[in-house]
XYZ file of C-alpha atoms in Angstrom:
639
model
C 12.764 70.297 43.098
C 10.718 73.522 43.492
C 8.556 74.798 40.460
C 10.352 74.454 37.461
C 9.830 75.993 33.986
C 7.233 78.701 36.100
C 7.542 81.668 33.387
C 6.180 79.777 30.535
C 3.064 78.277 32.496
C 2.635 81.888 34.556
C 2.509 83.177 30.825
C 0.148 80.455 29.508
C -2.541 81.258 32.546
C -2.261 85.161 31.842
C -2.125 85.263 27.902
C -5.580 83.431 27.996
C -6.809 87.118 29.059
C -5.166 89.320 26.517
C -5.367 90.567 23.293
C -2.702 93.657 22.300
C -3.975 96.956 20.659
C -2.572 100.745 20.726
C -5.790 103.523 21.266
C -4.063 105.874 24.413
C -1.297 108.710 24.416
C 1.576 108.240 26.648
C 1.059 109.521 30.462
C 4.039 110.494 32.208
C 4.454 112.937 35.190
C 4.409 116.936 34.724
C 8.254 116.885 36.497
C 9.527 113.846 33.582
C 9.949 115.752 30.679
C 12.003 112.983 29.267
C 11.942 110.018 32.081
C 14.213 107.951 29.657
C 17.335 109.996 31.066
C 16.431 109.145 34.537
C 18.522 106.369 35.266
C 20.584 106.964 38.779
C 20.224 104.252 41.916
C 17.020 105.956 43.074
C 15.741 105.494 39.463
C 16.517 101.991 39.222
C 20.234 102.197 37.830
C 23.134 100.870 38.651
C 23.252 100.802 42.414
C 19.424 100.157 42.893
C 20.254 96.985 44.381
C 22.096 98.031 47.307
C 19.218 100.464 48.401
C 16.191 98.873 47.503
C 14.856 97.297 50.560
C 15.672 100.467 52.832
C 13.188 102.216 49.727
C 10.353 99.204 50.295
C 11.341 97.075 47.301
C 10.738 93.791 47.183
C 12.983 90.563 45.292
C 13.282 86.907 45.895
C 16.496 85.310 45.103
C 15.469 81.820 46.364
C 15.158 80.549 42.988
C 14.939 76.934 41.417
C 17.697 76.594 39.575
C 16.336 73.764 37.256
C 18.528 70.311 36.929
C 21.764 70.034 37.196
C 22.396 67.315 34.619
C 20.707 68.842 32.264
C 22.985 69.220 28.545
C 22.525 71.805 26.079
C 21.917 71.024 22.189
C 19.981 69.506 19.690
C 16.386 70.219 18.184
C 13.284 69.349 19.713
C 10.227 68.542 17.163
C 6.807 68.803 18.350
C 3.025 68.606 17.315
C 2.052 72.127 17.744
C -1.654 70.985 16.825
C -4.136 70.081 14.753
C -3.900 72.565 11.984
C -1.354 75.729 11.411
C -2.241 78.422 13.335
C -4.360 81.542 11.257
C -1.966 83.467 13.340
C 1.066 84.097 14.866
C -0.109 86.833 16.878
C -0.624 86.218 20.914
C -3.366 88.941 21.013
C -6.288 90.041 19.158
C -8.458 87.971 17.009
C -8.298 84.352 16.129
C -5.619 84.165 18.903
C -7.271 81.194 21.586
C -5.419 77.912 19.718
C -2.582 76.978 22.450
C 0.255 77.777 19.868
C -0.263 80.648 20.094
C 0.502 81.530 23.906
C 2.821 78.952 23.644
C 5.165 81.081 21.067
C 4.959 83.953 22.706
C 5.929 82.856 25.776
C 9.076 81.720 24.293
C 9.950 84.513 22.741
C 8.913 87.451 25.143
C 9.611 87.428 29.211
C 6.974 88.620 31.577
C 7.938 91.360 34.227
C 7.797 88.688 36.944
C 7.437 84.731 37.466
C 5.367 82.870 39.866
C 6.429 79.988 41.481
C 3.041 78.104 42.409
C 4.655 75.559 44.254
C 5.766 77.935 47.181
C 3.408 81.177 46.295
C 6.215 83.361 45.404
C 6.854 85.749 43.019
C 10.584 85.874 41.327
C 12.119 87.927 39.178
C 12.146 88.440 35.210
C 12.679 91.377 33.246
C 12.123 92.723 36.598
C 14.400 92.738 39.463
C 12.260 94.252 41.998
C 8.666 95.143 42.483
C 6.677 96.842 45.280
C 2.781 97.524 46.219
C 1.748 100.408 47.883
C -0.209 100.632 50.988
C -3.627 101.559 49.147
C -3.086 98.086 47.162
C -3.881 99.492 43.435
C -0.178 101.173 43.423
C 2.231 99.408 42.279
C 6.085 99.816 41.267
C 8.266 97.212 38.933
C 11.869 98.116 38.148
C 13.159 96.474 35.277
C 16.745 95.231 35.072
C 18.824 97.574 33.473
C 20.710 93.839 31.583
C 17.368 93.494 29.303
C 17.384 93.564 25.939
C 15.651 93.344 22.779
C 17.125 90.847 20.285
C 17.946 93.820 17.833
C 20.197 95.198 20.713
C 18.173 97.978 22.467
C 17.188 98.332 25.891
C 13.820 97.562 27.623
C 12.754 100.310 29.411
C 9.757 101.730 30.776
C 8.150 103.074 27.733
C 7.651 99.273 26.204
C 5.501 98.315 29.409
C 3.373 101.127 28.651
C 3.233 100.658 24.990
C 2.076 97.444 25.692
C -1.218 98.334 27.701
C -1.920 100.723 25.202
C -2.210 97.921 22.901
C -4.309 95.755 25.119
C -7.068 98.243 25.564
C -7.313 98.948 21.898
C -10.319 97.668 20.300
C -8.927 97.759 17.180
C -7.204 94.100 17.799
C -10.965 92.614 18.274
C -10.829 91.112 21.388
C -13.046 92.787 23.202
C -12.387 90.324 26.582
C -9.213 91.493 26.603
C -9.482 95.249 25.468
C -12.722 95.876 27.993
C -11.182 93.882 30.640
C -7.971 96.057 30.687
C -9.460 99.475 30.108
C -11.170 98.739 33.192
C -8.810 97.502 35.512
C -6.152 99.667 34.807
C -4.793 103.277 34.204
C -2.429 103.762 31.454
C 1.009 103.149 33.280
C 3.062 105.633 34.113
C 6.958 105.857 32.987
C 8.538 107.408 36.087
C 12.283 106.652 34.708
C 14.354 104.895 32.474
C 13.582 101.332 34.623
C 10.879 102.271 36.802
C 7.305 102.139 35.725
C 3.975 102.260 38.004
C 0.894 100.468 37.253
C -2.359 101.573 39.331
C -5.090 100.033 39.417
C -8.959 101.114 38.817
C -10.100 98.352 41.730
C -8.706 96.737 44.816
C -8.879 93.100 43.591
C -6.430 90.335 45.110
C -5.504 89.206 41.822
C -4.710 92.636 39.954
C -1.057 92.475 41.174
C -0.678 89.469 39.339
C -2.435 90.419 36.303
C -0.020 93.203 35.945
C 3.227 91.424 37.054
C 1.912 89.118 34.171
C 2.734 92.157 31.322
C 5.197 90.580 28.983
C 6.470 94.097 27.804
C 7.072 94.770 23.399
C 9.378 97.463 22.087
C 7.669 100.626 22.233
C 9.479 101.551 19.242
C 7.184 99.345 16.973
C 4.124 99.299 18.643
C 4.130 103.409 18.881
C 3.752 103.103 15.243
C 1.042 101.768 14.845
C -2.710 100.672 15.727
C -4.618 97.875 17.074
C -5.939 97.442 13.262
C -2.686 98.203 12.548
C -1.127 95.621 14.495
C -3.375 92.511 13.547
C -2.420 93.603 10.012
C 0.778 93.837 10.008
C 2.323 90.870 12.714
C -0.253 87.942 11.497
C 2.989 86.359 10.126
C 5.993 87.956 12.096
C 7.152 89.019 15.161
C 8.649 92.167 16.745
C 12.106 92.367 18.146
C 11.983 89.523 21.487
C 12.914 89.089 25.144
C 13.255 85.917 25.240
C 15.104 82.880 25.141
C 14.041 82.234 21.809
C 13.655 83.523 18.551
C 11.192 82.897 15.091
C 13.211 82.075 12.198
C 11.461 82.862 9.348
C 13.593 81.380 6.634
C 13.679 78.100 8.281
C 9.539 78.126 8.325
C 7.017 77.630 6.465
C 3.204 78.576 6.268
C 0.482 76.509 4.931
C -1.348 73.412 5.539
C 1.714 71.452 5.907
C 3.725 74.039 7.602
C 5.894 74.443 10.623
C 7.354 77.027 12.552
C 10.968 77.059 13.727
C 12.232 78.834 16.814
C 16.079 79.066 17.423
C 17.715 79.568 20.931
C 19.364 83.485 21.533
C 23.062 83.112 21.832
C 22.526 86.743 22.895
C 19.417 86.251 25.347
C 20.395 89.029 28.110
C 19.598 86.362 30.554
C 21.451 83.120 29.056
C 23.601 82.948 32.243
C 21.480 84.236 35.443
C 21.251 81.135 37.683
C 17.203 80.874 37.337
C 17.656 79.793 33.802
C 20.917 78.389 33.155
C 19.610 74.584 33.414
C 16.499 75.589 30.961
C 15.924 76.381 27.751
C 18.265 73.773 26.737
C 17.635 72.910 23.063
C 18.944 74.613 20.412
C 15.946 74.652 17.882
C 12.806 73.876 18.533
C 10.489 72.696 15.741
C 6.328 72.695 15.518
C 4.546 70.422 12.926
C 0.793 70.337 12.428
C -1.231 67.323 11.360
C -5.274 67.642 11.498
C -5.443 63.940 11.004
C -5.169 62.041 14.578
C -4.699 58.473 12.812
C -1.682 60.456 11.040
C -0.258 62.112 14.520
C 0.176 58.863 15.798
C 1.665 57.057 12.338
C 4.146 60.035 12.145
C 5.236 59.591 15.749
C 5.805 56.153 15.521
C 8.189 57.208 12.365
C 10.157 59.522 14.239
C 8.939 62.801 12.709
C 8.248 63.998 15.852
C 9.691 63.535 19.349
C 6.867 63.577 21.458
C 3.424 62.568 21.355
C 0.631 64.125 23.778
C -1.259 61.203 24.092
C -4.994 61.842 23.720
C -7.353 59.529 23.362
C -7.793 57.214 26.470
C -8.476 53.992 24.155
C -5.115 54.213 22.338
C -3.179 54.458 25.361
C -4.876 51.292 26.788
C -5.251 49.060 23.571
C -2.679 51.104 20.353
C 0.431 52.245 22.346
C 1.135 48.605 23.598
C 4.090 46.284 23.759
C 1.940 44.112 21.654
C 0.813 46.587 19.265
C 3.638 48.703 18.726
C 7.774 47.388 17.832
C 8.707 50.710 18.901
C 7.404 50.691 22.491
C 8.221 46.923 22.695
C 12.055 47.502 22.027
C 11.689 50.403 24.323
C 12.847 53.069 21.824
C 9.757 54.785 22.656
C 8.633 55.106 26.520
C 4.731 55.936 27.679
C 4.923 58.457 30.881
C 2.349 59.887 32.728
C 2.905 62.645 35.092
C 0.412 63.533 38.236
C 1.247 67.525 39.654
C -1.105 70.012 40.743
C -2.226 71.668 37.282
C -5.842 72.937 37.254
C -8.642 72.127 34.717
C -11.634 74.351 33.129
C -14.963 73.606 32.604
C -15.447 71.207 29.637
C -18.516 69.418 28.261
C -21.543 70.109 26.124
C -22.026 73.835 25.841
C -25.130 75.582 24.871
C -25.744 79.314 22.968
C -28.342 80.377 25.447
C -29.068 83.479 23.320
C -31.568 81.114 20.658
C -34.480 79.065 21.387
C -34.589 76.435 22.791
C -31.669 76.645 24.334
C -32.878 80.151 26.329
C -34.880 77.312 28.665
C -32.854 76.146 31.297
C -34.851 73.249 31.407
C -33.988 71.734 28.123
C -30.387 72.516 29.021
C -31.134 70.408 32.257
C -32.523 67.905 30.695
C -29.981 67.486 28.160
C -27.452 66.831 30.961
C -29.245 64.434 31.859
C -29.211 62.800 28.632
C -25.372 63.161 28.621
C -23.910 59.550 29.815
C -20.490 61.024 31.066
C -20.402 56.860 32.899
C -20.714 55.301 30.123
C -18.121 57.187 27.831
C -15.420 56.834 30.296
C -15.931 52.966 30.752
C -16.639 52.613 27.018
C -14.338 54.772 24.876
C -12.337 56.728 28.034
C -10.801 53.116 30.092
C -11.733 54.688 32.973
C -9.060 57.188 32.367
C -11.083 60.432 32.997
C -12.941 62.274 36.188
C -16.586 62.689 35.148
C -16.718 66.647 36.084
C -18.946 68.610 38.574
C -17.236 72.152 39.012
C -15.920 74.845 36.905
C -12.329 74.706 38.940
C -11.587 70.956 38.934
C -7.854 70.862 40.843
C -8.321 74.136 43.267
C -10.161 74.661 46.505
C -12.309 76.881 44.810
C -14.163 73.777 43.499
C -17.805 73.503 45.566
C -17.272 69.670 46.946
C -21.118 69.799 47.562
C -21.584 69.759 43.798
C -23.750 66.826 42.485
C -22.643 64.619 39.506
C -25.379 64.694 37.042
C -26.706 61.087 36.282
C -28.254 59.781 33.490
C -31.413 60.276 33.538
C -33.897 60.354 30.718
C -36.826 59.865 32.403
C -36.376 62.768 34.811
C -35.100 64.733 31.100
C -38.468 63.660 29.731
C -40.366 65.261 32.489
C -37.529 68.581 32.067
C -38.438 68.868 28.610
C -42.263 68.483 29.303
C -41.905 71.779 31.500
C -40.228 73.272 28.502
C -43.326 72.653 26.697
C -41.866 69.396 24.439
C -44.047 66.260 24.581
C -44.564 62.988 22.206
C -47.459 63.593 20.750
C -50.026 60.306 20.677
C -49.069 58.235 17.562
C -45.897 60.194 17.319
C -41.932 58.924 18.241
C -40.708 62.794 17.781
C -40.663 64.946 20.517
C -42.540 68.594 19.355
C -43.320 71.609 20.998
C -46.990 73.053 21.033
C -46.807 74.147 17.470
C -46.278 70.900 16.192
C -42.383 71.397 15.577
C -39.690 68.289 15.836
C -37.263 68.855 18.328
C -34.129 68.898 16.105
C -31.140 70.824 15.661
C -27.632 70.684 14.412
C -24.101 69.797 17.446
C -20.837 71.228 16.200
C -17.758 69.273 16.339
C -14.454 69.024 15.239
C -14.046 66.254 12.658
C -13.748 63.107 14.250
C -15.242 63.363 17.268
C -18.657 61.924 15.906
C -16.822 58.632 17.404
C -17.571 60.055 20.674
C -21.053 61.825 20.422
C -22.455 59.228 18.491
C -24.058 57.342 21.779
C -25.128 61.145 23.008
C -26.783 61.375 19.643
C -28.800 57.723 20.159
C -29.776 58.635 23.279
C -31.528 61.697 22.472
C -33.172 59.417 19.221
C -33.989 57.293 22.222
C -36.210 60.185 23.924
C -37.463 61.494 20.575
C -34.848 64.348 19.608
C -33.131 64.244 16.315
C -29.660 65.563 16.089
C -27.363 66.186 13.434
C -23.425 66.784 13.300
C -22.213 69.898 11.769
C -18.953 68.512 11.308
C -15.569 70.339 10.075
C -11.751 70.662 11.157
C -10.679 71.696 14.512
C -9.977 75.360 13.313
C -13.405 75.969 12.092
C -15.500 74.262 14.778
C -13.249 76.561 16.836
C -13.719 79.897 15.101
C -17.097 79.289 14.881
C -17.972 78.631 18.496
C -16.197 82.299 19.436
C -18.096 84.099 17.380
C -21.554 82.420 19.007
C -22.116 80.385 15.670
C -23.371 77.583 17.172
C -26.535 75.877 18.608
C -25.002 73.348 20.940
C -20.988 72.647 20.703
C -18.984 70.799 22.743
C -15.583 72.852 24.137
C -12.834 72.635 27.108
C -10.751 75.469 28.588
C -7.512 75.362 30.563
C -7.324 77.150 33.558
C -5.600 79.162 35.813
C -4.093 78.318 39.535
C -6.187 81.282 40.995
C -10.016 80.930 38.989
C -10.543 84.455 36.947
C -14.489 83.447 35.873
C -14.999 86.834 35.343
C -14.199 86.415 31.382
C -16.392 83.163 31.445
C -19.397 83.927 33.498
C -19.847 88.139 34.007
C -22.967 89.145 31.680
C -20.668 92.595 30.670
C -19.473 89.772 27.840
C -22.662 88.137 27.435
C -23.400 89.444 24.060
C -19.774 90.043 22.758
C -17.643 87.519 20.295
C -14.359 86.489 20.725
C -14.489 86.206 24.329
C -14.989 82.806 26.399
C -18.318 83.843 27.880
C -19.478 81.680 24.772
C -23.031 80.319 25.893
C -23.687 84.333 26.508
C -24.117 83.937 30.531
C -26.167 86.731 32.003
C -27.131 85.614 35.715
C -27.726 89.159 37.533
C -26.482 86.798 41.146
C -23.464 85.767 39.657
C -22.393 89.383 38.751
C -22.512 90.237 42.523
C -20.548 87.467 43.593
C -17.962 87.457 40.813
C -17.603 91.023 42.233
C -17.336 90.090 45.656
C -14.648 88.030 44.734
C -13.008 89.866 43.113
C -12.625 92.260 46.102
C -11.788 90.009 48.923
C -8.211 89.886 49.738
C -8.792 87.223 52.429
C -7.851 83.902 51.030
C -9.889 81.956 53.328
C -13.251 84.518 52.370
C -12.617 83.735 48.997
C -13.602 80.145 48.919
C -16.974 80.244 50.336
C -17.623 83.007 47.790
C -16.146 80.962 44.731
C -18.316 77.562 46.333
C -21.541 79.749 45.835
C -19.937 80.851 42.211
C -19.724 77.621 41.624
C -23.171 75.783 42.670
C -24.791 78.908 40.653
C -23.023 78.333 37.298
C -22.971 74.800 37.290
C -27.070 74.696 38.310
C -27.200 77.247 35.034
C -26.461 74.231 32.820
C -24.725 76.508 30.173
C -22.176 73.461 30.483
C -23.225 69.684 30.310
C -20.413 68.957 32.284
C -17.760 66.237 30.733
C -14.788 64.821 31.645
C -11.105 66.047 32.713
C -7.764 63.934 33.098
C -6.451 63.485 36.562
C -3.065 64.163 35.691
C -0.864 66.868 34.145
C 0.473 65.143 30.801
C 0.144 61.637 30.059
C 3.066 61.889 27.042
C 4.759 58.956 24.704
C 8.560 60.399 24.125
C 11.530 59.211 21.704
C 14.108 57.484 24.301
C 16.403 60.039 23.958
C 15.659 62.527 26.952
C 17.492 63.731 30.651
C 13.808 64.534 32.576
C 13.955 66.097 36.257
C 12.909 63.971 38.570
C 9.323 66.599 38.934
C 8.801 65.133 35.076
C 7.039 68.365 34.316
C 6.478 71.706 36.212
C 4.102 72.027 39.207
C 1.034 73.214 37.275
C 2.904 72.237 33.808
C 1.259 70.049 31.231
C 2.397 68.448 27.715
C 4.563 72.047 27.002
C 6.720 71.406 30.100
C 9.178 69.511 27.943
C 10.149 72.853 25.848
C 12.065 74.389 28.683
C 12.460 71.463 31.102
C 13.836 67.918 29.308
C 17.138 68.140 27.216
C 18.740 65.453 25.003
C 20.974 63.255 26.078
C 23.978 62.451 23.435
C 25.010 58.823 24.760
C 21.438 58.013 25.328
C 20.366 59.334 21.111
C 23.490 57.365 20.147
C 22.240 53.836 21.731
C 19.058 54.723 20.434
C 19.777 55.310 16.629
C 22.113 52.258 17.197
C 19.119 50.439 18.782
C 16.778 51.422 15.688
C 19.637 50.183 13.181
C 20.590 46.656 14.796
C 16.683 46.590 15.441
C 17.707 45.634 19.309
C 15.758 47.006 22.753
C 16.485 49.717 24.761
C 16.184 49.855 29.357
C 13.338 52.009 30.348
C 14.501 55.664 31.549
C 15.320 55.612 35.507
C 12.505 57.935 36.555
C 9.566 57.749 38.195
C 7.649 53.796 39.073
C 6.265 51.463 36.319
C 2.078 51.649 36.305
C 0.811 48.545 38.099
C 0.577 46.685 35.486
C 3.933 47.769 33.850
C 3.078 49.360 30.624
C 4.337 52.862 31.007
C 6.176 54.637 33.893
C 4.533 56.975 35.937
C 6.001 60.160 38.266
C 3.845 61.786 41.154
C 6.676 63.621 42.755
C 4.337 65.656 44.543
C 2.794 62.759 46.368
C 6.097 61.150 46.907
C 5.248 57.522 45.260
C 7.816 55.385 45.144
């Protein structure tokens, strides 16, 4: 099966970049004074299709067509995190918890999809597309079938409405307002279906960025702001594009809330052949518990359907046969999936713009302090990849990138060059003026569990540190707007590395952007804009290798750990999967648009549960070596 589900996880990549705001006037040519009524074949109306390629258009109608077997119906309930979102907004601030890409990816369709498992683009709410031979000019034509859920048509004007909201400041997110102010011109409405995007730079990846736009009715957003905007959508949602659809009135907001999302019966695009076998459940329901002990209770009690399962030790020792009636009758089923979805940095991070953290040698040395070894045979099972690169997965990662042992006698001697010493008579490492070395690690509340050795270790050397400790949320906020000495943080990445938002000093000292530890390296500017610049595939990856030795020899990161695998998941035995599992590049959200109920395989289930009596194992994928859950690398063919 090719790539499956690739519009969501295209989405998921882009939306990490943007934020929405409205701050420009709407451009159109001198000759358009009213482009909307431009709609004949050589504007992209009816006809368009049968003169396209003689005009240099572009399509793809090689398209997965998802599973065959797969069944419409039914309600799928899943943990949408930790705690309820502050938002329901996709752009702007306190927009970066998963949830929230995640809901507008269901609800609004991108121009075009990629399919990363044969590097092709496909189409979405656009048909066709075309580049121009200077490479910054670039045509989409939208499909003259689209429609917003209140019954109006898509047209050019919401493409451009929507950039006008991404590079307004007023939505603070300044990654994502600077970022498209300077790679783009305000778009340009040349009919009713046909809008141009040019670019300010020839960079390989700006085509993407803009077949990425994931259009909003111009109607709305013409009225309003980028203020205006984070104001007035925190809770709601303009009319969609997409296969699904809020419902308000079956929601509810709060600390035990949960958001509801129903499938359009009038989705324009509920019978095109790309996504006819997706989107199959009806309703889809999101549930937030902050309390991990209580994810996994609930689960077990059927409040949920699926369970992204995330800490290594309860996969080995809680989610057992032995531990658990439900996975022993096989009502619920363990499944890990391997694919080809990348990872972002993740470790121990460190705000580089206070003392001592400013000293590259104390960050140095605290990597070296960081036993990566012994938390993945301790508390991991040997289920993690200690990390070395900022673009684990991708070619871009430098393979001549050295693990970083533990070490504190070569951290000792770091520190000494930083001007910190034990003083005779003393056990505390101080700096020249007499001061301890101590300072304060934010973390989300439980994960003391995991730093607690880290924090020995440096008591070991001399170094005192204490937990500032709170829920997910907080730790979260706080760490974007640089409120942190040393944090700990992972990122999800993208198929083709942007580490311009992460790395270029233009963010260094903004909030709200992911260039948290305030990176300012004057070399990594120039190559992040040689990059940037090099069509050539084959150029790129010497140039990202360099990238790469530079930022991880920074030590803004202490690298950590990353999974091997795209979505190691405990499900309800209830589910029709695809034979792929999840997506090419998918992860734990795959399930959304992929997996549907099966109705004889919930009945023999609910019977199962009420004559207390087992249920076979699903028919996918190979059982783990030693039998405890099944596993599906479709990708490397395993048996």
């Amino acid at each position: 099966m090719k790539n499956s589900y690739r519009k969501l996880y295209f989405l998921i990549f882009s939306v990490m970049l943007i934020s929405v705001a409205y701050g420009f006037t709407f451009a159109q040519p001198e000759e358009f004074k009213d482009p909307m009524l431009k709609d004949s074949d050589t504007d992209g109306g009816i006809g368009f299709e049968k003169i396209a390629t003689s005009l240099g258009w572009e399509t793809n109608t090689n398209i997965d067509m998802g599973d065959s077997n797969a069944k419409k119906g039914g309600t799928l309930t899943m943990l949408g995190g930790a705690t309820f979102p502050k938002t329901y907004r996709a752009i702007g601030k306190d927009t970066r918890q998963q949830i929230n890409s995640l809901m507008e990816s269901m609800q609004y369709d991108p121009l075009l999809s990629y399919d990363y498992e044969n590097l092709e683009w496909e189409p979405n709410l656009a048909t066709h597309w075309k580049m121009e031979s200077d490479s910054i000019t670039y045509r989409f034509r939208l499909d003259p079938n689209a429609r917003w859920s209140d019954g109006r048509e898509v047209t050019s004007k919401d493409v451009v409405a929507y950039y006008n909201l991404l590079v307004d400041p007023g939505h603070k997110d300044p990654n994502v307002s600077k970022w498209y102010e300077e790679y783009f011109e305000v778009p340009i409405a040349e009919s009713k279906y046909i809008v141009k995007i040019v670019a300010k730079k020839k960079d390989w990846r700006v085509f993407r960025y803009a077949a990425g736009f994931t259009p909003w009715p111009s109607f709305y957003l013409d009225e309003i702001d980028g203020a205006g905007y984070i104001e007035k959508y925190n809770y709601s949602f303009m009319p969609v594009s997409g296969p699904y659809q809020f419902n308000p009135s079956k929601s509810k907001k709060g600390t035990d809330g949960y958001l509801v999302f129903e499938k359009r019966e009038d989705y324009w695009a509920k019978d095109y052949d790309r996504v006819k076998n997706f989107n199959n459940f009806d309703e889809i329901k999101f549930i937030f518990i902050e309390d991990e002990n209580q994810q996994a209770v609930s689960f077990l009690n059927g409040d949920y359907d699926i369970y992204l399962s995330g800490r290594a030790q309860w996969w080995v020792e809680k989610f057992t046969a032995t531990e658990s009636k439900e996975i022993d009758l096989g009502w619920v089923q363990k499944l890990k999936v391997f694919n080809s979805l990348p990872k972002g940095p993740s470790g121990i991070v460190f705000n580089t713009r206070i003392e001592p953290w400013d000293d590259v040698n104390v960050r140095k040395a605290f990597a070296h302090l960081f036993d990566v070894k012994k938390l993945n045979k301790r508390l991991f099972f040997g289920e993690y990849s200690q990390l070395n690169t900022f673009f684990f997965g991708t070619p871009y990662a430098n393979p001549e990138n050295p693990y970083t042992s533990f070490n504190p006698n070569k951290a000792l001697n770091l520190l000494k060059k930083a001007g910190w010493t034990v003083k005779s008579g003393d056990t505390r490492l101080t700096n020249a003026s007499g001061e301890p070395f101590e300072f304060k690690f934010l973390i989300s509340t439980g994960e003391d569990r995991i730093y607690s050795s880290f924090q020995q270790d440096l008591a070991n050397i001399g170094i005192t540190m204490e937990f500032d400790q709170m829920d997910a949320s907080g730790a979260f906020a706080k760490t974007m707007k640089k409120q942190f000495e040393v944090t700990s943080q992972g990122w999800t990445a993208g198929f083709f590395p942007s580490m311009e938002g992460m790395m270029h000093s233009k963010y260094a000292d903004d909030i709200e952007v992911t260039n948290i530890t305030s990176m300012n390296i004057p070399e990594l500017d120039e190559l992040i804009d040689q990059y940037n610049q090099e069509w050539d595939a084959q150029k790129r990856i010497p140039i990202a290798h360099k990238i790469d030795e530079i930022a991880v020899k920074s030590y803004h990161y202490a690298m950590g750990w990353t999974s091997p695998y795209g979505a190691r998941l405990l499900f309800w035995n209830k589910f029709g999967i695809p034979e792929t599992g999840i997506s090419y590049v998918g992860d734990w959200r795959s399930p959304i648009g992929m997996w549907w109920i099966e109705p004889d395989k919930e009945r023999n289930l609910q019977k199962a549960k009420e004559g207390q009596t087992s249920l076979d194992s699903p028919n996918i994928g190979y059982k783990s070596p030693d039998g405890d859950w099944i596993e599906i690398d479709h990708w490397n063919k395993k048996p």
